[in-house]
Amino acid sequence: CIDTLAPAGPVFVVGYCYGGSVAWFASTKLTGVAAASGYYGSMIPAAADEEPKVPVILHFGRHDHGIPMEGVEQVIAKDWPNATVYVYEAGHGFNSDRRKDYHEPSADLAKQRTLDLFRANGG
């Protein structure tokens, strides 16, 4: 898939929930990805020891009952040079306007940060 997309320009990965974890794993394991953005990926804290190969930003909600802040703090404590972690005053799924936890200010800011990261890496 990356080899198919790469001739058209940089390949970026963005994911939400399970896909947020996939975005993290893409940043740590795949070759050919320019940058990644993961939203509230619940598997990320357990994989925090895996250093990202490319720039990645992670978005978590402080009020996410499925991802304890202790786990998010473990990711932050790794202080990987390629990883930036943002915590928003929101719950799980804050980016989806179809969920009760939708939080427009957090969603807008996370989107802007994601787009800025992708632009800074060739997008």
PDB file of C-alpha atoms in Angstrom:
ATOM      1  CA  CYS A   1       0.000   0.000   0.000  1.00  0.00           C
ATOM      2  CA  ILE A   2       2.777   2.465   0.924  1.00  0.00           C
ATOM      3  CA  ASP A   3       4.680   1.585  -2.248  1.00  0.00           C
ATOM      4  CA  THR A   4       1.552   2.291  -4.294  1.00  0.00           C
ATOM      5  CA  LEU A   5       0.923   5.666  -2.646  1.00  0.00           C
ATOM      6  CA  ALA A   6       4.510   6.934  -2.347  1.00  0.00           C
ATOM      7  CA  PRO A   7       4.986   7.996  -5.997  1.00  0.00           C
ATOM      8  CA  ALA A   8       2.187  10.556  -5.535  1.00  0.00           C
ATOM      9  CA  GLY A   9       3.890  12.181  -2.537  1.00  0.00           C
ATOM     10  CA  PRO A  10       4.469  11.664   1.182  1.00  0.00           C
ATOM     11  CA  VAL A  11       2.396   8.979   2.898  1.00  0.00           C
ATOM     12  CA  PHE A  12       0.700   9.955   6.151  1.00  0.00           C
ATOM     13  CA  VAL A  13      -1.254   7.814   8.586  1.00  0.00           C
ATOM     14  CA  VAL A  14      -4.112   9.045  10.745  1.00  0.00           C
ATOM     15  CA  GLY A  15      -6.316   6.857  12.889  1.00  0.00           C
ATOM     16  CA  TYR A  16      -8.998   7.033  15.535  1.00  0.00           C
ATOM     17  CA  CYS A  17      -9.558   4.630  18.460  1.00  0.00           C
ATOM     18  CA  TYR A  18      -8.203   1.267  17.209  1.00  0.00           C
ATOM     19  CA  GLY A  19      -6.875   3.166  14.208  1.00  0.00           C
ATOM     20  CA  GLY A  20      -5.096   5.553  16.579  1.00  0.00           C
ATOM     21  CA  SER A  21      -3.096   2.593  17.827  1.00  0.00           C
ATOM     22  CA  VAL A  22      -2.489   1.516  14.227  1.00  0.00           C
ATOM     23  CA  ALA A  23      -1.109   4.998  13.481  1.00  0.00           C
ATOM     24  CA  TRP A  24       1.291   4.625  16.441  1.00  0.00           C
ATOM     25  CA  PHE A  25       2.454   1.209  15.238  1.00  0.00           C
ATOM     26  CA  ALA A  26       2.881   2.592  11.709  1.00  0.00           C
ATOM     27  CA  SER A  27       5.200   5.272  13.104  1.00  0.00           C
ATOM     28  CA  THR A  28       7.275   2.684  14.973  1.00  0.00           C
ATOM     29  CA  LYS A  29       7.394  -0.179  12.481  1.00  0.00           C
ATOM     30  CA  LEU A  30       6.753   0.844   8.884  1.00  0.00           C
ATOM     31  CA  THR A  31       9.159   2.184   6.310  1.00  0.00           C
ATOM     32  CA  GLY A  32       7.913   4.828   3.914  1.00  0.00           C
ATOM     33  CA  VAL A  33       5.542   6.685   6.229  1.00  0.00           C
ATOM     34  CA  ALA A  34       6.308  10.427   6.465  1.00  0.00           C
ATOM     35  CA  ALA A  35       4.350  11.141   9.680  1.00  0.00           C
ATOM     36  CA  ALA A  36       1.423   9.847  11.707  1.00  0.00           C
ATOM     37  CA  SER A  37      -1.365  11.144  13.917  1.00  0.00           C
ATOM     38  CA  GLY A  38      -3.149   8.894  16.398  1.00  0.00           C
ATOM     39  CA  TYR A  39      -6.335   9.810  18.199  1.00  0.00           C
ATOM     40  CA  TYR A  40      -7.162   8.075  21.511  1.00  0.00           C
ATOM     41  CA  GLY A  41      -5.476   4.771  20.695  1.00  0.00           C
ATOM     42  CA  SER A  42      -5.966   2.500  23.694  1.00  0.00           C
ATOM     43  CA  MET A  43      -3.052   0.180  22.846  1.00  0.00           C
ATOM     44  CA  ILE A  44      -0.481   2.976  22.736  1.00  0.00           C
ATOM     45  CA  PRO A  45       0.388   3.048  26.465  1.00  0.00           C
ATOM     46  CA  ALA A  46       1.248  -0.669  26.413  1.00  0.00           C
ATOM     47  CA  ALA A  47       3.510  -0.073  23.386  1.00  0.00           C
ATOM     48  CA  ALA A  48       5.123   3.142  24.641  1.00  0.00           C
ATOM     49  CA  ASP A  49       8.579   1.524  24.720  1.00  0.00           C
ATOM     50  CA  GLU A  50       8.592   1.359  20.913  1.00  0.00           C
ATOM     51  CA  GLU A  51      10.360   4.468  19.630  1.00  0.00           C
ATOM     52  CA  PRO A  52       8.761   6.170  16.624  1.00  0.00           C
ATOM     53  CA  LYS A  53      10.858   6.292  13.448  1.00  0.00           C
ATOM     54  CA  VAL A  54       8.931   9.267  12.056  1.00  0.00           C
ATOM     55  CA  PRO A  55       7.158  12.277  13.561  1.00  0.00           C
ATOM     56  CA  VAL A  56       3.929  11.298  15.292  1.00  0.00           C
ATOM     57  CA  ILE A  57       1.394  13.213  17.330  1.00  0.00           C
ATOM     58  CA  LEU A  58      -1.004  11.580  19.729  1.00  0.00           C
ATOM     59  CA  HIS A  59      -4.303  13.025  20.876  1.00  0.00           C
ATOM     60  CA  PHE A  60      -5.935  11.834  24.111  1.00  0.00           C
ATOM     61  CA  GLY A  61      -8.937  12.997  26.106  1.00  0.00           C
ATOM     62  CA  ARG A  62      -8.326  13.658  29.785  1.00  0.00           C
ATOM     63  CA  HIS A  63     -11.830  12.328  30.534  1.00  0.00           C
ATOM     64  CA  ASP A  64     -11.519   9.142  28.457  1.00  0.00           C
ATOM     65  CA  HIS A  65     -12.694   6.352  30.768  1.00  0.00           C
ATOM     66  CA  GLY A  66     -11.176   3.692  28.507  1.00  0.00           C
ATOM     67  CA  ILE A  67      -7.628   5.062  28.525  1.00  0.00           C
ATOM     68  CA  PRO A  68      -6.470   5.935  32.043  1.00  0.00           C
ATOM     69  CA  MET A  69      -4.334   9.057  32.333  1.00  0.00           C
ATOM     70  CA  GLU A  70      -1.629   6.977  34.040  1.00  0.00           C
ATOM     71  CA  GLY A  71      -1.087   5.205  30.718  1.00  0.00           C
ATOM     72  CA  VAL A  72      -0.993   8.467  28.794  1.00  0.00           C
ATOM     73  CA  GLU A  73       1.502   9.851  31.302  1.00  0.00           C
ATOM     74  CA  GLN A  74       3.740   6.826  30.657  1.00  0.00           C
ATOM     75  CA  VAL A  75       3.758   7.706  26.967  1.00  0.00           C
ATOM     76  CA  ILE A  76       4.553  11.350  27.762  1.00  0.00           C
ATOM     77  CA  ALA A  77       7.357  10.278  30.127  1.00  0.00           C
ATOM     78  CA  LYS A  78       9.133   8.446  27.287  1.00  0.00           C
ATOM     79  CA  ASP A  79       9.833  11.889  25.788  1.00  0.00           C
ATOM     80  CA  TRP A  80      10.602  10.401  22.382  1.00  0.00           C
ATOM     81  CA  PRO A  81      12.040  13.128  20.104  1.00  0.00           C
ATOM     82  CA  ASN A  82       9.647  12.187  17.278  1.00  0.00           C
ATOM     83  CA  ALA A  83       6.514  11.979  19.445  1.00  0.00           C
ATOM     84  CA  THR A  84       4.313  14.768  20.717  1.00  0.00           C
ATOM     85  CA  VAL A  85       1.401  13.986  23.016  1.00  0.00           C
ATOM     86  CA  TYR A  86      -1.572  16.292  23.449  1.00  0.00           C
ATOM     87  CA  VAL A  87      -4.206  15.890  26.150  1.00  0.00           C
ATOM     88  CA  TYR A  88      -7.548  17.633  25.668  1.00  0.00           C
ATOM     89  CA  GLU A  89     -10.322  18.417  28.148  1.00  0.00           C
ATOM     90  CA  ALA A  90     -12.530  15.856  26.448  1.00  0.00           C
ATOM     91  CA  GLY A  91     -13.545  12.210  26.494  1.00  0.00           C
ATOM     92  CA  HIS A  92     -13.038   9.277  24.146  1.00  0.00           C
ATOM     93  CA  GLY A  93     -14.158   9.955  20.609  1.00  0.00           C
ATOM     94  CA  PHE A  94     -13.989  13.725  21.029  1.00  0.00           C
ATOM     95  CA  ASN A  95     -13.309  14.126  17.317  1.00  0.00           C
ATOM     96  CA  SER A  96     -16.520  12.423  16.128  1.00  0.00           C
ATOM     97  CA  ASP A  97     -19.545  14.692  15.873  1.00  0.00           C
ATOM     98  CA  ARG A  98     -21.704  11.555  16.024  1.00  0.00           C
ATOM     99  CA  ARG A  99     -20.678  10.730  19.593  1.00  0.00           C
ATOM    100  CA  LYS A 100     -21.862  12.155  22.895  1.00  0.00           C
ATOM    101  CA  ASP A 101     -18.221  12.909  23.775  1.00  0.00           C
ATOM    102  CA  TYR A 102     -17.781  15.146  20.728  1.00  0.00           C
ATOM    103  CA  HIS A 103     -15.908  18.275  21.785  1.00  0.00           C
ATOM    104  CA  GLU A 104     -15.653  20.734  18.928  1.00  0.00           C
ATOM    105  CA  PRO A 105     -12.850  22.946  20.321  1.00  0.00           C
ATOM    106  CA  SER A 106     -10.660  19.900  20.971  1.00  0.00           C
ATOM    107  CA  ALA A 107     -11.543  18.356  17.610  1.00  0.00           C
ATOM    108  CA  ASP A 108     -10.692  21.568  15.762  1.00  0.00           C
ATOM    109  CA  LEU A 109      -7.374  21.989  17.574  1.00  0.00           C
ATOM    110  CA  ALA A 110      -6.371  18.343  17.079  1.00  0.00           C
ATOM    111  CA  LYS A 111      -7.220  18.566  13.377  1.00  0.00           C
ATOM    112  CA  GLN A 112      -5.142  21.734  12.985  1.00  0.00           C
ATOM    113  CA  ARG A 113      -2.201  20.127  14.778  1.00  0.00           C
ATOM    114  CA  THR A 114      -2.482  17.046  12.576  1.00  0.00           C
ATOM    115  CA  LEU A 115      -2.562  19.108   9.385  1.00  0.00           C
ATOM    116  CA  ASP A 116       0.366  21.238  10.585  1.00  0.00           C
ATOM    117  CA  LEU A 117       2.401  18.087  11.238  1.00  0.00           C
ATOM    118  CA  PHE A 118       1.627  16.697   7.801  1.00  0.00           C
ATOM    119  CA  ARG A 119       2.463  20.016   6.095  1.00  0.00           C
ATOM    120  CA  ALA A 120       5.757  20.209   7.995  1.00  0.00           C
ATOM    121  CA  ASN A 121       6.638  16.764   6.663  1.00  0.00           C
ATOM    122  CA  GLY A 122       6.002  17.338   2.994  1.00  0.00           C
ATOM    123  CA  GLY A 123       2.214  17.379   2.759  1.00  0.00           C
TER     124      GLY A 123
END
